[in-house]
Coordinates of C-alpha atoms in Angstrom, one line a residue:
M1 CA 0.7 -16.3 17.2
M2 CA -0.5 -13.8 19.9
M3 CA 3.2 -13.6 21.3
A4 CA 4.7 -14.1 18.1
A5 CA 2.6 -10.9 17.5
I6 CA 4.2 -9.2 20.3
L7 CA 7.7 -10.3 20.2
F8 CA 7.4 -8.8 16.1
A9 CA 6.2 -5.7 18.1
L10 CA 9.0 -5.6 20.1
A11 CA 11.4 -6.1 17.7
L12 CA 10.1 -2.9 15.6
L13 CA 9.8 -1.0 18.5
G14 CA 13.5 -1.9 19.0
F15 CA 14.8 -0.4 15.4
Q16 CA 12.5 3.2 16.1
Q17 CA 14.4 3.4 19.7
L18 CA 17.1 2.9 17.1
V19 CA 16.0 5.9 15.4
M20 CA 15.2 7.8 18.0
F21 CA 18.5 7.0 20.1
L22 CA 20.3 8.6 17.3
K23 CA 18.4 11.5 17.2
G24 CA 15.7 10.9 14.2
S25 CA 12.3 12.1 14.6
Q26 CA 9.9 10.7 16.6
Y27 CA 6.9 10.8 13.8
L28 CA 9.2 9.1 11.1
S29 CA 11.3 6.7 13.8
W30 CA 8.2 4.0 12.8
L31 CA 8.0 4.3 9.0
L32 CA 12.3 4.7 8.8
A33 CA 12.1 1.4 11.6
I34 CA 10.1 -0.2 8.5
I35 CA 12.2 0.3 5.9
V36 CA 15.3 -0.5 7.6
Q37 CA 13.6 -4.2 8.3
S38 CA 12.3 -4.0 5.1
L39 CA 15.6 -3.0 2.8
V40 CA 17.6 -5.3 4.9
V41 CA 15.4 -8.2 4.2
Y42 CA 15.8 -7.1 0.8
I43 CA 18.8 -7.5 0.7
F44 CA 19.1 -10.6 1.5
A45 CA 16.9 -12.1 -0.4
L46 CA 18.8 -10.7 -3.9
A47 CA 22.0 -12.4 -2.0
H48 CA 19.4 -15.5 -2.1
Q49 CA 19.1 -16.0 2.1
L50 CA 15.5 -14.7 2.4
R51 CA 15.0 -16.5 5.7
I52 CA 18.3 -15.7 7.5
G53 CA 17.4 -12.9 7.0
I54 CA 14.3 -12.4 8.4
W55 CA 15.3 -14.1 11.3
L56 CA 18.7 -12.1 11.9
T57 CA 16.4 -8.9 11.3
F58 CA 14.6 -9.9 13.8
I59 CA 17.0 -11.3 16.2
S60 CA 18.8 -7.6 15.6
G61 CA 15.0 -6.0 16.7
L62 CA 15.0 -8.0 19.5
M63 CA 18.2 -7.2 21.6
L64 CA 18.5 -3.7 20.2
V65 CA 14.5 -3.1 22.4
I66 CA 16.0 -4.9 25.5
I67 CA 19.6 -2.6 25.0
F68 CA 17.0 0.2 25.1
F69 CA 15.4 -0.5 27.9
V70 CA 17.9 -2.3 30.0
V71 CA 19.2 1.6 29.3
R72 CA 16.3 3.6 29.7
L73 CA 15.8 1.9 33.5
K74 CA 19.8 2.5 34.7
Q75 CA 18.4 6.2 33.6
R76 CA 15.1 6.4 35.2
Q77 CA 14.1 7.5 31.4
L78 CA 10.6 4.9 31.5
H79 CA 8.7 7.7 33.0
Q80 CA 9.1 10.1 30.0
I81 CA 6.5 8.4 27.9
K82 CA 4.7 11.8 27.0
L83 CA 1.6 11.1 24.8
H84 CA -0.3 13.5 22.8
L85 CA -4.4 13.9 22.1
F86 CA -3.6 12.4 18.3
D87 CA -1.1 9.5 20.1
V88 CA -4.0 8.5 22.2
W89 CA -6.7 8.6 19.2
F90 CA -4.0 6.9 16.6
M91 CA -3.5 3.6 19.1
I92 CA -8.1 3.3 19.4
F93 CA -8.8 3.0 16.3
G94 CA -5.8 1.3 14.9
I95 CA -6.3 -1.4 17.0
L96 CA -10.0 -0.9 16.1
I97 CA -9.1 -0.9 12.3
S98 CA -6.4 -4.0 13.3
L99 CA -9.3 -6.2 14.8
T100 CA -11.6 -5.4 12.3
L101 CA -9.2 -6.9 9.3
L102 CA -7.4 -9.2 11.0
K103 CA -10.8 -11.3 10.1
S104 CA -11.4 -9.8 6.7
P105 CA -10.5 -11.9 3.3
L106 CA -9.1 -11.1 0.2
I107 CA -11.5 -10.6 -2.6
H108 CA -9.7 -7.7 -4.9
Y109 CA -8.9 -9.4 -8.0
D110 CA -5.7 -7.8 -8.4
N111 CA -5.0 -9.7 -4.6
F112 CA -4.6 -12.7 -6.8
T113 CA -2.9 -11.7 -9.9
H114 CA 0.3 -10.1 -7.5
W115 CA -0.1 -9.1 -4.9
A116 CA -1.4 -11.9 -2.1
T117 CA 0.2 -14.4 -4.4
M118 CA 3.8 -13.1 -4.1
V119 CA 3.6 -12.8 0.1
K120 CA 2.8 -16.3 -0.4
Y121 CA 5.7 -17.2 -2.4
L122 CA 8.1 -15.2 -0.7
T123 CA 6.7 -17.0 2.4
F124 CA 6.2 -20.7 1.6
V125 CA 9.1 -20.8 -0.8
G126 CA 11.7 -19.0 0.7
E127 CA 13.2 -16.9 -1.8
L128 CA 12.4 -14.6 -4.8
P129 CA 10.2 -15.9 -8.0
D130 CA 12.4 -16.9 -10.5
A131 CA 12.2 -17.8 -14.9
Q132 CA 11.0 -21.5 -14.1
Q133 CA 8.2 -20.5 -11.8
N134 CA 4.7 -19.8 -13.5
L135 CA 3.0 -18.6 -10.4
V136 CA 4.3 -14.8 -10.1
T137 CA 3.5 -13.7 -13.6
F138 CA 3.9 -10.1 -12.5
T139 CA 7.8 -9.8 -12.0
D140 CA 8.8 -6.4 -12.7
Y141 CA 6.8 -5.5 -9.9
P142 CA 9.5 -4.3 -6.8
P143 CA 8.6 -6.2 -3.9
A144 CA 9.9 -3.8 -1.3
T145 CA 5.7 -4.1 0.5
A146 CA 6.2 -7.9 -0.4
M147 CA 9.1 -8.2 2.2
F148 CA 7.9 -6.3 5.1
L149 CA 4.7 -8.6 4.9
T150 CA 6.5 -11.5 4.2
Y151 CA 9.1 -10.5 7.4
L152 CA 6.0 -10.0 9.4
S153 CA 4.1 -13.4 7.9
T154 CA 7.0 -15.9 9.0
I155 CA 6.9 -14.4 12.4
V156 CA 3.6 -14.4 13.3
G157 CA 2.4 -17.1 10.9
Y158 CA 1.1 -16.7 6.9
H159 CA -2.7 -15.7 7.4
E160 CA -4.6 -13.0 4.9
G161 CA -5.4 -10.9 8.0
S162 CA -2.3 -10.4 9.1
L163 CA -1.3 -9.6 5.8
L164 CA -3.8 -6.5 5.7
V165 CA -2.9 -5.6 9.0
G166 CA 0.9 -5.4 8.5
Q167 CA -0.2 -3.0 5.2
F168 CA -1.9 -1.0 7.5
V169 CA 1.0 -1.1 10.1
I170 CA 2.8 0.6 7.3
I171 CA -0.3 3.1 6.4
G172 CA 0.4 4.2 10.1
A173 CA 3.8 4.9 10.6
G174 CA 3.3 7.2 7.4
L175 CA 0.5 9.0 8.3
Y176 CA 1.8 9.5 12.1
A177 CA 5.0 11.2 10.1
L178 CA 2.8 14.3 9.4
F179 CA 2.6 15.2 12.7
G180 CA 5.7 16.2 12.4
V181 CA 5.2 19.2 9.9
L182 CA 3.1 20.8 12.3
R183 CA 4.3 23.6 13.6
D184 CA 3.2 22.8 17.7
Q185 CA 1.8 19.6 18.5
R186 CA 0.7 20.5 21.8
R187 CA -2.2 22.5 19.9
A188 CA -5.0 20.4 20.0
L189 CA -7.2 21.9 17.5
I190 CA -4.5 21.4 15.0
T191 CA -4.2 18.3 15.4
A192 CA -7.4 17.0 15.7
G193 CA -8.0 19.1 12.4
L194 CA -5.0 17.3 10.7
V195 CA -6.5 14.0 12.5
F196 CA -9.6 14.8 10.7
M197 CA -7.8 14.9 7.0
L198 CA -6.6 11.8 7.3
T199 CA -9.9 10.5 8.2
L200 CA -11.4 11.8 4.8
I201 CA -8.8 9.7 2.6
N202 CA -10.9 6.9 3.6
I203 CA -13.9 8.6 1.5
F204 CA -11.6 8.8 -1.8
N205 CA -10.0 5.1 -0.4
I206 CA -12.7 3.2 -1.4
A207 CA -12.0 2.4 -4.3
I208 CA -10.1 -0.6 -2.7
R209 CA -9.9 0.3 1.0
F210 CA -7.7 -1.1 3.6
N211 CA -8.9 -4.5 3.2
N212 CA -6.6 -5.4 0.4
L213 CA -2.8 -5.1 -0.1
L214 CA -2.7 -2.9 -3.4
V215 CA 0.0 0.3 -3.2
D216 CA -2.7 2.8 -4.6
C217 CA -3.2 5.1 -1.3
L218 CA 0.0 3.3 0.1
I219 CA 2.0 5.1 -2.6
A220 CA -0.2 8.4 -1.7
I221 CA 1.1 8.2 2.0
L222 CA 4.9 7.7 1.7
A223 CA 5.2 10.1 -1.0
I224 CA 4.0 12.8 1.8
A225 CA 5.6 11.0 4.4
G226 CA 9.1 11.5 1.9
V227 CA 7.7 15.8 1.7
S228 CA 8.1 15.3 5.5
A229 CA 11.1 13.7 5.9
V230 CA 12.8 16.8 4.1
Y231 CA 10.5 19.5 6.1
I232 CA 11.0 17.8 9.4
H233 CA 14.6 17.2 9.2
Q234 CA 15.8 20.5 7.4
N235 CA 17.8 21.8 10.6
Q236 CA 19.8 18.2 10.2
R237 CA 21.1 17.4 7.2
G238 CA 22.6 14.2 7.9
W239 CA 19.2 12.8 8.7
Q240 CA 17.8 14.4 6.2
I241 CA 19.5 12.9 3.9
V242 CA 19.3 9.6 5.2
S243 CA 15.4 9.7 5.7
T244 CA 15.2 10.5 2.6
S245 CA 17.1 8.5 0.9
L246 CA 15.1 5.6 2.7
I247 CA 11.7 6.6 1.8
V248 CA 12.9 7.2 -1.5
N249 CA 14.6 3.9 -1.9
F250 CA 11.2 2.4 -0.4
L251 CA 9.1 4.0 -2.6
L252 CA 10.2 2.7 -6.0
L253 CA 10.7 0.0 -4.4
T254 CA 6.5 -0.4 -3.8
K255 CA 5.9 -0.1 -7.5
S256 CA 7.4 1.2 -10.9
S257 CA 4.5 4.0 -11.2
A258 CA 5.8 5.8 -7.9
M259 CA 8.5 6.9 -9.9
Y260 CA 6.7 10.2 -10.3
F261 CA 6.7 10.8 -6.3
A262 CA 10.0 9.3 -5.9
I263 CA 11.1 12.2 -8.4
L264 CA 9.1 15.2 -6.8
I265 CA 10.4 14.2 -3.3
L266 CA 13.8 14.5 -4.4
I267 CA 13.3 17.7 -6.6
Y268 CA 12.1 19.3 -3.3
F269 CA 14.8 17.9 -1.4
A270 CA 17.2 19.8 -3.5
I271 CA 15.3 23.3 -3.3
A272 CA 14.9 23.0 0.3
N273 CA 19.4 22.5 -0.2
L274 CA 19.4 25.2 -2.3
A275 CA 17.4 28.5 -0.2
K276 CA 19.9 27.8 2.7
I277 CA 22.5 28.5 0.4
K278 CA 21.8 32.2 0.3
N279 CA 22.1 32.6 3.8
K280 CA 26.2 31.2 4.4
A281 CA 29.4 32.3 2.6
P282 CA 31.4 31.4 1.4
K283 CA 28.6 31.0 -1.3
W284 CA 31.1 29.2 -3.6
R285 CA 31.7 26.3 -0.9
E286 CA 28.1 25.7 0.1
V287 CA 27.6 25.8 -3.7
I288 CA 29.7 22.8 -4.0
K289 CA 28.5 21.4 -0.9
T290 CA 24.7 21.8 -1.4
T291 CA 25.4 20.2 -5.5
A292 CA 27.7 17.2 -4.1
V293 CA 24.4 16.7 -0.9
I294 CA 22.1 16.6 -4.0
I295 CA 23.7 14.1 -5.8
L296 CA 24.3 12.1 -3.4
T297 CA 21.0 11.7 -1.6
T298 CA 19.5 11.3 -5.4
A299 CA 22.1 8.6 -6.1
G300 CA 21.6 7.1 -2.7
S301 CA 17.4 7.0 -3.5
F302 CA 17.9 4.7 -6.5
I303 CA 20.3 2.1 -4.9
G304 CA 17.3 -0.2 -3.9
W305 CA 15.8 0.6 -7.1
L306 CA 19.0 0.0 -9.5
L307 CA 19.3 -3.5 -7.8
W308 CA 15.6 -4.7 -8.3
R309 CA 16.3 -3.5 -12.4
V310 CA 19.5 -5.4 -12.1
H311 CA 18.0 -9.2 -10.9
V312 CA 14.8 -9.1 -13.4
A313 CA 17.4 -8.1 -15.8
N314 CA 19.6 -11.4 -15.4
V315 CA 16.7 -13.5 -13.6
F316 CA 13.8 -13.6 -16.5
T317 CA 14.5 -12.5 -20.2
K318 CA 11.3 -12.7 -21.3
V319 CA 9.2 -9.2 -20.6
S320 CA 6.8 -9.2 -17.2
K321 CA 3.0 -7.7 -18.2
H322 CA 3.2 -4.5 -16.9
A323 CA 6.9 -4.6 -17.3
L324 CA 9.2 -0.7 -18.6
N325 CA 9.9 -1.1 -21.4
L326 CA 10.1 1.3 -24.3
Q327 CA 10.1 -0.9 -27.0
A328 CA 6.8 -2.9 -25.9
Y329 CA 5.1 0.8 -25.8
Q330 CA 6.7 1.7 -28.8
S331 CA 4.9 -1.6 -30.7
Q332 CA 1.7 -1.2 -28.8
V333 CA 1.4 2.7 -29.9
D334 CA 2.4 1.9 -33.6
H335 CA -0.1 -1.0 -34.0
E336 CA -3.7 1.1 -32.0
S337 CA -4.7 3.2 -35.1
A338 CA -5.3 6.9 -34.6
N339 CA -9.4 6.3 -34.0
T340 CA -8.4 4.1 -31.4
Q341 CA -6.1 6.7 -30.1
K342 CA -8.8 9.2 -30.2
L343 CA -11.4 7.2 -28.5
I344 CA -9.8 6.6 -25.6
V345 CA -8.8 9.9 -24.8
Q346 CA -12.3 11.4 -25.6
K347 CA -13.2 8.5 -22.5
F348 CA -10.7 10.1 -20.8
I349 CA -11.2 13.4 -21.2
S350 CA -15.2 12.6 -20.2
Y351 CA -14.5 10.8 -17.3
M352 CA -11.9 14.4 -16.1
T353 CA -14.9 16.2 -16.8
N354 CA -17.7 14.3 -14.5
T355 CA -17.9 16.8 -11.8
D356 CA -19.8 13.0 -10.0
T357 CA -16.4 11.4 -10.0
L358 CA -14.2 11.5 -6.1
F359 CA -11.2 12.3 -8.2
F360 CA -13.3 15.6 -9.5
R361 CA -15.3 16.3 -6.3
G362 CA -11.9 15.7 -4.5
I363 CA -9.6 18.2 -6.4
L364 CA -12.5 20.5 -5.8
L365 CA -12.4 20.6 -2.4
V366 CA -8.5 21.0 -2.0
N367 CA -8.8 23.7 -3.8
I368 CA -11.7 25.7 -2.3
A369 CA -9.9 24.5 0.9
L370 CA -6.8 25.8 -0.3
L371 CA -8.6 29.5 -1.7
L372 CA -10.5 30.0 1.6
T373 CA -7.4 30.2 3.9
W374 CA -5.5 31.9 1.9
L375 CA -8.4 34.3 1.3
V376 CA -9.2 34.2 5.2
I377 CA -5.7 34.7 6.9
R378 CA -3.7 36.7 3.8
V379 CA -6.7 39.5 2.9
G380 CA -9.3 39.5 5.7
L381 CA -6.1 38.8 8.6
H382 CA -3.3 40.4 6.5
K383 CA -1.1 37.9 7.7
R384 CA 1.4 35.0 6.0
S385 CA -0.1 32.5 3.7
Y386 CA 1.1 29.5 1.8
S387 CA -2.2 28.7 0.8
L388 CA -2.1 29.9 -2.1
L389 CA 1.5 29.0 -3.2
M390 CA 0.4 25.3 -2.5
L391 CA -2.7 25.1 -4.4
A392 CA -0.7 26.0 -8.0
I393 CA 2.1 23.2 -6.5
T394 CA -1.1 20.8 -5.8
D395 CA -2.8 21.5 -9.4
L396 CA 0.1 21.4 -11.5
V397 CA 1.5 17.9 -9.6
T398 CA -2.1 16.8 -9.8
A399 CA -2.1 18.1 -14.0
I400 CA 1.6 16.5 -15.0
Y401 CA 0.4 12.7 -13.2
V402 CA -3.3 13.1 -14.6
I403 CA -1.4 12.9 -18.1
G404 CA 1.1 10.2 -17.2
V405 CA -2.0 8.1 -16.3
L406 CA -3.6 8.8 -19.7
G407 CA 0.5 7.9 -21.0
M408 CA -0.4 4.5 -19.4
Y409 CA -2.9 3.9 -20.5
V410 CA -2.0 4.8 -24.7
V411 CA 0.9 2.7 -24.3
S412 CA 0.8 0.3 -22.0
M413 CA -2.4 -1.2 -21.3
P414 CA -4.4 -3.7 -23.3
Y415 CA -7.1 -2.8 -25.1
A416 CA -10.0 -4.5 -23.0
E417 CA -9.0 -2.4 -20.4
V418 CA -8.4 0.8 -21.4
I419 CA -11.9 1.1 -23.6
N420 CA -13.2 0.7 -19.9
L421 CA -10.8 3.1 -18.1
A422 CA -10.3 0.0 -16.0
G423 CA -8.9 0.9 -12.4
I424 CA -8.8 4.7 -13.2
D425 CA -10.7 5.2 -9.8
R426 CA -8.2 3.7 -7.7
Y427 CA -5.3 4.9 -10.0
L428 CA -6.6 8.9 -9.9
S429 CA -7.3 8.0 -5.9
T430 CA -3.1 8.4 -5.2
T431 CA -2.8 11.8 -6.6
V432 CA -6.3 13.1 -4.4
I433 CA -4.8 11.2 -1.3
F434 CA -1.5 13.5 -1.9
S435 CA -3.1 16.4 -2.5
I436 CA -5.9 16.4 0.1
L437 CA -2.7 15.5 3.1
L438 CA -0.1 18.1 1.2
S439 CA -2.3 21.4 1.5
G440 CA -3.6 20.1 4.5
V441 CA -0.7 20.8 6.5
I442 CA 0.4 23.7 4.7
I443 CA -3.8 24.7 5.7
L444 CA -3.7 23.3 9.8
N445 CA 0.0 25.4 9.8
D446 CA -0.8 28.5 7.8
I447 CA -4.3 28.6 11.2
D448 CA -1.9 27.7 13.6
R449 CA 0.5 30.9 12.3
A450 CA -2.2 33.5 12.6
S451 CA -3.3 32.8 15.8
F452 CA -3.9 34.6 18.3
Q453 CA 0.2 34.2 19.6
P454 CA 1.7 32.6 16.7
I455 CA 5.3 32.3 18.3
V456 CA 5.7 28.8 20.0
A457 CA 7.7 29.3 22.7
Q458 CA 5.7 32.1 24.2
R459 CA 2.3 29.8 24.7
N460 CA 0.9 28.8 27.4
S461 CA -3.2 28.3 28.7
A462 CA -3.1 31.2 28.7
S463 CA -2.5 32.0 24.7
F464 CA -6.0 33.5 23.9
A465 CA -7.8 36.5 22.6
N466 CA -10.3 36.3 25.2
L467 CA -12.8 33.8 27.0
Q468 CA -15.4 33.4 23.9
T469 CA -12.2 32.0 21.7
K470 CA -10.9 29.9 24.3
Q471 CA -14.5 27.9 24.2
V472 CA -14.8 27.6 20.8
Y473 CA -11.1 26.1 20.4
Q474 CA -12.5 23.2 22.4
E475 CA -15.9 23.2 21.0
S476 CA -14.2 23.3 17.7
T477 CA -11.3 20.3 18.4
F478 CA -14.6 18.2 20.3
F479 CA -16.2 18.0 17.3
L480 CA -13.7 17.4 14.8
L481 CA -12.1 14.5 16.3
I482 CA -16.7 13.5 16.8
F483 CA -16.4 13.6 13.5
S484 CA -13.6 11.6 12.4
S485 CA -14.5 9.0 15.0
V486 CA -17.5 8.7 13.0
L487 CA -15.9 8.3 9.3
M488 CA -13.5 5.6 11.3
L489 CA -16.1 3.7 12.2
S490 CA -17.9 4.2 9.4
E491 CA -14.6 2.9 7.4
I492 CA -15.2 -0.1 10.0
N493 CA -18.4 -0.9 9.3
G494 CA -18.1 -0.5 5.5
I495 CA -15.2 -3.4 6.1
N496 CA -17.4 -5.3 8.0
F497 CA -20.6 -4.6 5.7
L498 CA -17.9 -6.0 2.3
N499 CA -17.0 -9.0 4.3
Q500 CA -20.4 -10.5 5.2
K501 CA -21.6 -9.4 2.1
M502 CA -19.0 -11.8 0.6
N503 CA -19.6 -15.1 2.0
D504 CA -20.3 -16.5 -1.7
A505 CA -17.1 -15.7 -3.3
L506 CA -15.3 -17.5 -5.2
P507 CA -11.7 -16.6 -3.0
I508 CA -14.0 -17.7 0.3
K509 CA -15.4 -21.0 -1.1
M510 CA -11.6 -21.6 -1.9
Q511 CA -10.4 -20.8 1.5
Q512 CA -13.2 -23.6 3.5
M513 CA -11.9 -25.9 1.0
V514 CA -8.2 -25.1 0.7
P515 CA -7.2 -23.3 3.9
N516 CA -3.6 -24.8 4.1
Q517 CA -2.2 -25.5 1.0
N518 CA 1.7 -24.3 1.1
T519 CA 3.5 -26.4 -0.7
F520 CA 4.7 -25.5 -3.9
N521 CA 3.6 -27.3 -6.4
H522 CA 3.6 -28.1 -10.6
K523 CA 0.4 -30.0 -10.1
R524 CA -2.1 -30.3 -12.8
I525 CA -5.9 -29.2 -11.8
L526 CA -9.1 -28.2 -13.1
L527 CA -10.8 -25.6 -11.2
V528 CA -14.5 -26.0 -12.4
D529 CA -16.6 -22.4 -11.9
A530 CA -20.2 -21.9 -12.2
K531 CA -19.8 -17.8 -12.9
A532 CA -18.7 -18.0 -16.4
Q533 CA -17.5 -13.8 -15.4
D534 CA -14.6 -15.3 -12.9
V535 CA -13.1 -17.9 -15.7
N536 CA -13.2 -15.0 -18.5
N537 CA -11.6 -12.7 -17.3
A538 CA -9.0 -15.0 -15.7
Y539 CA -10.1 -14.2 -12.1
A540 CA -10.8 -18.0 -11.4
N541 CA -7.0 -19.1 -12.9
Y542 CA -5.5 -16.6 -10.1
V543 CA -7.6 -17.1 -7.0
G544 CA -7.3 -20.6 -7.9
R545 CA -3.6 -20.6 -8.1
Y546 CA -3.0 -18.5 -5.7
Y547 CA -4.8 -20.5 -3.3
L548 CA -4.0 -24.4 -4.5
F549 CA -0.3 -22.6 -4.9
S550 CA 0.2 -24.6 -8.7
D551 CA 1.0 -22.7 -11.3
H552 CA -1.1 -25.2 -13.5
V553 CA -4.3 -24.3 -12.8
D554 CA -6.7 -23.6 -15.6
G555 CA -10.5 -22.1 -14.7
R556 CA -13.3 -23.5 -16.7
E557 CA -17.1 -23.0 -16.4
A558 CA -18.5 -24.0 -19.9
F559 CA -18.5 -27.6 -19.9
D560 CA -21.3 -27.3 -22.7
V561 CA -19.5 -30.9 -25.0
S562 CA -20.4 -34.6 -25.5
S563 CA -19.4 -36.9 -22.9
K564 CA -16.1 -38.4 -24.7
Q565 CA -15.2 -34.6 -25.4
F566 CA -15.5 -34.2 -21.1
Q567 CA -13.5 -37.1 -20.4
S568 CA -10.9 -36.3 -22.7
I569 CA -10.3 -33.1 -20.9
I570 CA -10.5 -34.1 -17.2
Q571 CA -7.8 -36.6 -18.6
G572 CA -5.3 -33.3 -19.0
Y573 CA -5.5 -33.1 -15.4
Q574 CA -4.3 -34.8 -11.6
Y575 CA -7.4 -33.0 -9.5
V576 CA -11.1 -31.4 -10.3
V577 CA -12.1 -28.6 -8.2
V578 CA -15.4 -27.9 -7.3
P579 CA -15.7 -25.2 -4.8
R580 CA -19.4 -24.2 -6.0
Y581 CA -22.1 -26.6 -7.7
H582 CA -21.9 -26.4 -11.2
Q583 CA -25.1 -28.3 -12.4
T584 CA -23.4 -29.3 -15.5
F585 CA -20.1 -29.8 -14.3
S586 CA -22.3 -32.0 -12.2
K587 CA -24.8 -34.0 -14.7
L588 CA -21.3 -34.8 -16.8
T589 CA -19.4 -36.5 -14.2
S590 CA -22.5 -38.6 -13.6
K591 CA -23.1 -39.7 -16.9
T592 CA -19.9 -40.1 -17.6
Y593 CA -18.3 -41.9 -15.0
H594 CA -21.6 -42.4 -12.8
E595 CA -20.0 -40.4 -9.6
H596 CA -22.3 -37.4 -8.2
V597 CA -20.3 -34.4 -7.7
R598 CA -21.4 -31.8 -5.9
T599 CA -18.6 -29.6 -4.5
G600 CA -15.0 -30.8 -3.3
I601 CA -11.6 -32.2 -4.3
Y602 CA -11.5 -35.2 -6.6
K603 CA -8.4 -36.9 -8.5
V604 CA -8.0 -38.2 -11.5
T605 CA -8.0 -41.5 -12.3
N606 CA -7.5 -43.8 -15.1
N607 CA -11.3 -44.4 -14.9
G608 CA -12.6 -41.2 -13.8
I609 CA -12.3 -39.1 -11.0
K610 CA -12.7 -39.8 -7.5
P611 CA -13.3 -37.9 -4.2
L612 CA -10.6 -36.7 -1.8
S613 CA -10.9 -35.2 1.9
T614 CA -8.7 -32.0 1.9
A615 CA -6.1 -34.1 4.8
N616 CA -5.7 -36.0 2.5
Y617 CA -5.5 -33.9 -0.4
L618 CA -2.5 -32.0 1.5
A619 CA -0.9 -35.1 2.8
E620 CA -0.2 -36.0 -1.4
M621 CA 0.6 -32.4 -2.2
N622 CA 3.3 -31.9 1.2
K623 CA 4.8 -35.5 -0.6

C-alpha cells in the first residue's frame, strides 16, 4: 500500500508540474491537478469506461512526472525548490492529520446513506450506478469527490481511512490556494495569520470534522478557492478563465447546493473583468470581448453539471431522494399546512437568534474582526481598508444563503427531519467557514497594506519603523504559529478521542465481522441490531448495505413475536447477521431452532439457521 500511495502522489505531482509548466499559479496548482484528474475520470465514467479512465490518468501522471524530472535535471533546476514557513507547517500537520485519518473509521449516518457507499460501488462495480441497483439511492448527487476517491482507492487499495485522507488532500489543496491571494507571501506574520485563520475552521466544522466524507466544509473551501483563482490570475486572462471554469465545474459536481457559491464565483469573475474595461480603448471592442469571455467562461463552468443532469435523466426515470425537482417541491408545499410552515419558520428563527450556536458566534466574530480592522486602519491610521466593504458583502452573502437553507427546509425535507432542523449545524457551517476565510484574507491584506513599507518590491529585512516594531512582529509571528499548532493538535486529539469512544458503534462491529466484502450482490440479508434507534432511523439498513454490499439488507430490532412468526421472518432471508448480542433474538433462535446464537453470520436453511465463518461467507458471496 505504501508503494502504491507513493506512486499515486507522484502521478498527482506530474499534473501539478504540468500546471506550473504552463505558467499557472503554484498556489492553485495542486487543486487544479486534483480537479483535472477527477474530471478526466468523470468523463470516462460517463462513457462507461471508468477503470480505463483511472489507469490512463494514473499512467499519464507518472509519465508527466518523469518528463518534468528529466527536464529539471538537464536544466539543473532541482535546487530551485523554495519552501516558506507556511509550507513547512502545512507539511508537518498535513502528515499528522493524514496519519490520524488513516486509522479513523467511518461513523456518521450520511457516510453510509451515500458518500462512502458511492465510492465503494464505483470502485468495485467499476461503473456509475444504474436504475437496476438499489444500493446507491441518492442518485441525483453529483460524483466529483467520489471520482477522486475512487481513483485513489483503485490505485492505493480500498480502505476507509484512505478515503478520509483523500478528501483531506482536496481540502488541503483548496486551503493552500489562499496563500496566493496574500500580497506578500514572504511576510511571516501575515502568512502565520492566515495559518491561524485556517485552523479556526476546525472550531466551526465541529459538526462533522475531517473524519467524515460529508462535503459541507469542502464546498466552502472550493468556493473560496474559486474566488482566489479569479484574483490570483487577474493579469493572466487565459489562466483566469481556465482555473475558474475548472473549479466551478468541480464545485457544481460536488453537491447541488454548491450552485449558490458557483454563481458567486462567476459574478465576481464578471465584475473583475468588467472593471478592466475603463482602462482600455477602444471601449466598445473591450466590452464585446469581455462580454464574450464572461459568457464563454460561464457556459464552460456548467458543462460537467449539465452532462450529469443528462446522465441522471437518461438513466433514472424516478425522482431520487434529494433530487432537484420543482414539481416535488410544489407538491410538498401544497401538502404542508400554513401552521406547519409557520412552525418551521419559528423554529428556524429561534435557532438563528440563539447566541449559543456556532453559527451566531462565527458570524459575530467575522463582523467584529472586519469592523475593528476598518476602524484601526481607516479611521486610526488614515490608510486604505477594504474591510468595511467586505463586512457588507459577507453579511449579504450569508443572509441570502440562510434564506436558501430555510427554503430547503420548507420545500424539500421530510417533516420528521425538518421539525428538528436536522443537519442545520453543518449546513450553516458552510457559510461560516466561507465568511471566515474570505474576510480573513481581506483583513490580512489590509494589515499588510498598512504596514511601514506597503510597497512589496521595496521590502527587505530592514523594513520596520524601529527595533521595537521588529520585535513585536517576530513575537506575534511566533505566538500565532503556536496557537495554530495547538488548535491543530486539539483537532487531532479530538478525532482520536472519537475513534476510541466509538468502539461499540455498529460500523465498527460490522467492519470487524465482514472486513473485505467487495462483491456487489442482491442477497436477502437480515441484520439483527440490538439498538432500536439504529433501526428506526434506517441507520442499520444503510450500514448493513454498505458493509455487506447488498441492496437487500433489512435492519430489525423488534422480535416480540411467536415462534411460528419468527420462523416466517427468518425464512424470508438467505443470511442473518448479528453484529451485537440481541437477547430476544437469541432466546427465539434457541426456542425455535435449538441453535445457540450470540453474534456472527448465519445461513438460513430449510431447517433453520447454521453458523457460517467469515471466510465461508465471503467465498459464497464471491461465487
